[in-house]
Amino acid sequence: MRGTIILNADVLRSQGRSLAAHASDLGSAASQAQVAMPATAFGLLNSYLPGPCNALAGQSASLLSAASDLLDAMGQGVDGVLKAFENIETEASAVLDGYEP
């Protein structure tokens, strides 16, 4: 079975921008999640809470950072496909122009 792949440069550009924007948003969220709470954040009676909260925040920051890196890599991949597509299109156009009288 043979399929057809159709590449739309406008869609690829849009997708690349979207991935970059979301990667940036997740990077910002990771930075915010890394802010540690002081031991007195919940008062002296609840001084045991900041430790687990900070640990959870640290794991959340790590996860958000990994997701941001993944979106960055995906965006670079989409941009690479777009460049390759544009190069092929330019070369094909030049070859076809050579056939015109």
PDB file of C-alpha atoms in Angstrom:
ATOM      1  CA  MET A   1       0.000   0.000   0.000  1.00  0.00           C
ATOM      2  CA  ARG A   2       1.373   3.372  -0.990  1.00  0.00           C
ATOM      3  CA  GLY A   3       0.438   6.650   0.663  1.00  0.00           C
ATOM      4  CA  THR A   4       0.933  10.289  -0.120  1.00  0.00           C
ATOM      5  CA  ILE A   5       2.702  12.792   2.066  1.00  0.00           C
ATOM      6  CA  ILE A   6       1.690  16.407   1.611  1.00  0.00           C
ATOM      7  CA  LEU A   7       3.827  19.091   3.237  1.00  0.00           C
ATOM      8  CA  ASN A   8       2.370  22.536   3.750  1.00  0.00           C
ATOM      9  CA  ALA A   9       5.049  25.134   4.534  1.00  0.00           C
ATOM     10  CA  ASP A  10       2.585  27.445   6.298  1.00  0.00           C
ATOM     11  CA  VAL A  11       1.425  24.643   8.583  1.00  0.00           C
ATOM     12  CA  LEU A  12       5.020  23.653   9.353  1.00  0.00           C
ATOM     13  CA  ARG A  13       5.960  27.262  10.174  1.00  0.00           C
ATOM     14  CA  SER A  14       2.932  27.590  12.437  1.00  0.00           C
ATOM     15  CA  GLN A  15       3.699  24.292  14.146  1.00  0.00           C
ATOM     16  CA  GLY A  16       7.324  25.307  14.724  1.00  0.00           C
ATOM     17  CA  ARG A  17       6.265  28.619  16.284  1.00  0.00           C
ATOM     18  CA  SER A  18       3.689  26.884  18.460  1.00  0.00           C
ATOM     19  CA  LEU A  19       6.205  24.329  19.734  1.00  0.00           C
ATOM     20  CA  ALA A  20       8.733  27.073  20.512  1.00  0.00           C
ATOM     21  CA  ALA A  21       6.117  29.107  22.398  1.00  0.00           C
ATOM     22  CA  HIS A  22       5.009  26.125  24.470  1.00  0.00           C
ATOM     23  CA  ALA A  23       8.623  25.173  25.194  1.00  0.00           C
ATOM     24  CA  SER A  24       9.216  28.701  26.469  1.00  0.00           C
ATOM     25  CA  ASP A  25       6.078  28.577  28.636  1.00  0.00           C
ATOM     26  CA  LEU A  26       7.140  25.277  30.180  1.00  0.00           C
ATOM     27  CA  GLY A  27      10.655  26.625  30.762  1.00  0.00           C
ATOM     28  CA  SER A  28       9.192  29.588  32.633  1.00  0.00           C
ATOM     29  CA  ALA A  29       6.972  27.292  34.693  1.00  0.00           C
ATOM     30  CA  ALA A  30       9.999  25.126  35.550  1.00  0.00           C
ATOM     31  CA  SER A  31      11.838  28.217  36.810  1.00  0.00           C
ATOM     32  CA  GLN A  32       8.883  29.192  38.986  1.00  0.00           C
ATOM     33  CA  ALA A  33       8.544  25.676  40.402  1.00  0.00           C
ATOM     34  CA  GLN A  34      12.166  25.729  41.606  1.00  0.00           C
ATOM     35  CA  VAL A  35      11.515  28.479  44.141  1.00  0.00           C
ATOM     36  CA  ALA A  36      11.885  26.846  47.550  1.00  0.00           C
ATOM     37  CA  MET A  37       9.572  27.588  50.463  1.00  0.00           C
ATOM     38  CA  PRO A  38      11.191  28.592  53.756  1.00  0.00           C
ATOM     39  CA  ALA A  39      10.762  26.298  56.766  1.00  0.00           C
ATOM     40  CA  THR A  40       8.347  28.791  58.323  1.00  0.00           C
ATOM     41  CA  ALA A  41       6.060  29.005  55.260  1.00  0.00           C
ATOM     42  CA  PHE A  42       3.189  27.264  57.094  1.00  0.00           C
ATOM     43  CA  GLY A  43       4.019  28.413  60.627  1.00  0.00           C
ATOM     44  CA  LEU A  44       5.878  26.570  63.357  1.00  0.00           C
ATOM     45  CA  LEU A  45       3.180  23.943  63.937  1.00  0.00           C
ATOM     46  CA  ASN A  46       3.303  22.894  60.294  1.00  0.00           C
ATOM     47  CA  SER A  47       7.057  23.267  59.767  1.00  0.00           C
ATOM     48  CA  TYR A  48       7.197  19.705  58.413  1.00  0.00           C
ATOM     49  CA  LEU A  49       5.258  20.696  55.245  1.00  0.00           C
ATOM     50  CA  PRO A  50       7.824  22.786  53.313  1.00  0.00           C
ATOM     51  CA  GLY A  51      10.242  19.847  52.965  1.00  0.00           C
ATOM     52  CA  PRO A  52       7.852  17.559  51.064  1.00  0.00           C
ATOM     53  CA  CYS A  53       6.410  20.541  49.175  1.00  0.00           C
ATOM     54  CA  ASN A  54       9.898  21.592  48.073  1.00  0.00           C
ATOM     55  CA  ALA A  55      10.691  18.019  47.026  1.00  0.00           C
ATOM     56  CA  LEU A  56       7.496  17.882  44.970  1.00  0.00           C
ATOM     57  CA  ALA A  57       8.263  21.281  43.458  1.00  0.00           C
ATOM     58  CA  GLY A  58      11.749  20.102  42.534  1.00  0.00           C
ATOM     59  CA  GLN A  59      10.380  17.006  40.788  1.00  0.00           C
ATOM     60  CA  SER A  60       7.763  19.140  39.045  1.00  0.00           C
ATOM     61  CA  ALA A  61      10.464  21.551  37.862  1.00  0.00           C
ATOM     62  CA  SER A  62      12.493  18.629  36.538  1.00  0.00           C
ATOM     63  CA  LEU A  63       9.496  17.240  34.655  1.00  0.00           C
ATOM     64  CA  LEU A  64       8.589  20.656  33.231  1.00  0.00           C
ATOM     65  CA  SER A  65      12.171  21.214  32.144  1.00  0.00           C
ATOM     66  CA  ALA A  66      12.286  17.812  30.403  1.00  0.00           C
ATOM     67  CA  ALA A  67       8.995  18.564  28.634  1.00  0.00           C
ATOM     68  CA  SER A  68      10.364  21.961  27.550  1.00  0.00           C
ATOM     69  CA  ASP A  69      13.491  20.287  26.148  1.00  0.00           C
ATOM     70  CA  LEU A  70      11.322  17.772  24.298  1.00  0.00           C
ATOM     71  CA  LEU A  71       9.198  20.518  22.736  1.00  0.00           C
ATOM     72  CA  ASP A  72      12.380  22.375  21.774  1.00  0.00           C
ATOM     73  CA  ALA A  73      13.706  19.269  20.033  1.00  0.00           C
ATOM     74  CA  MET A  74      10.370  18.727  18.281  1.00  0.00           C
ATOM     75  CA  GLY A  75      10.380  22.353  17.111  1.00  0.00           C
ATOM     76  CA  GLN A  76      13.908  21.994  15.756  1.00  0.00           C
ATOM     77  CA  GLY A  77      12.825  18.837  13.937  1.00  0.00           C
ATOM     78  CA  VAL A  78       9.836  20.590  12.369  1.00  0.00           C
ATOM     79  CA  ASP A  79      12.071  23.520  11.364  1.00  0.00           C
ATOM     80  CA  GLY A  80      14.535  21.052   9.818  1.00  0.00           C
ATOM     81  CA  VAL A  81      11.769  19.407   7.804  1.00  0.00           C
ATOM     82  CA  LEU A  82      10.605  22.833   6.632  1.00  0.00           C
ATOM     83  CA  LYS A  83      14.128  23.809   5.510  1.00  0.00           C
ATOM     84  CA  ALA A  84      14.602  20.492   3.712  1.00  0.00           C
ATOM     85  CA  PHE A  85      11.201  20.882   2.033  1.00  0.00           C
ATOM     86  CA  GLU A  86      12.021  24.427   0.928  1.00  0.00           C
ATOM     87  CA  ASN A  87      15.420  23.308  -0.437  1.00  0.00           C
ATOM     88  CA  ILE A  88      13.847  20.466  -2.424  1.00  0.00           C
ATOM     89  CA  GLU A  89      11.158  22.810  -3.727  1.00  0.00           C
ATOM     90  CA  THR A  90      13.761  25.390  -4.789  1.00  0.00           C
ATOM     91  CA  GLU A  91      15.892  22.771  -6.526  1.00  0.00           C
ATOM     92  CA  ALA A  92      12.878  21.243  -8.300  1.00  0.00           C
ATOM     93  CA  SER A  93      11.763  24.677  -9.438  1.00  0.00           C
ATOM     94  CA  ALA A  94      15.233  25.417 -10.833  1.00  0.00           C
ATOM     95  CA  VAL A  95      15.271  22.104 -12.733  1.00  0.00           C
ATOM     96  CA  LEU A  96      11.803  22.734 -14.146  1.00  0.00           C
ATOM     97  CA  ASP A  97      12.753  26.277 -15.121  1.00  0.00           C
ATOM     98  CA  GLY A  98      15.598  24.753 -17.155  1.00  0.00           C
ATOM     99  CA  TYR A  99      13.059  22.948 -19.343  1.00  0.00           C
ATOM    100  CA  GLU A 100      11.292  26.153 -20.370  1.00  0.00           C
ATOM    101  CA  PRO A 101      12.278  27.600 -23.744  1.00  0.00           C
TER     102      PRO A 101
END
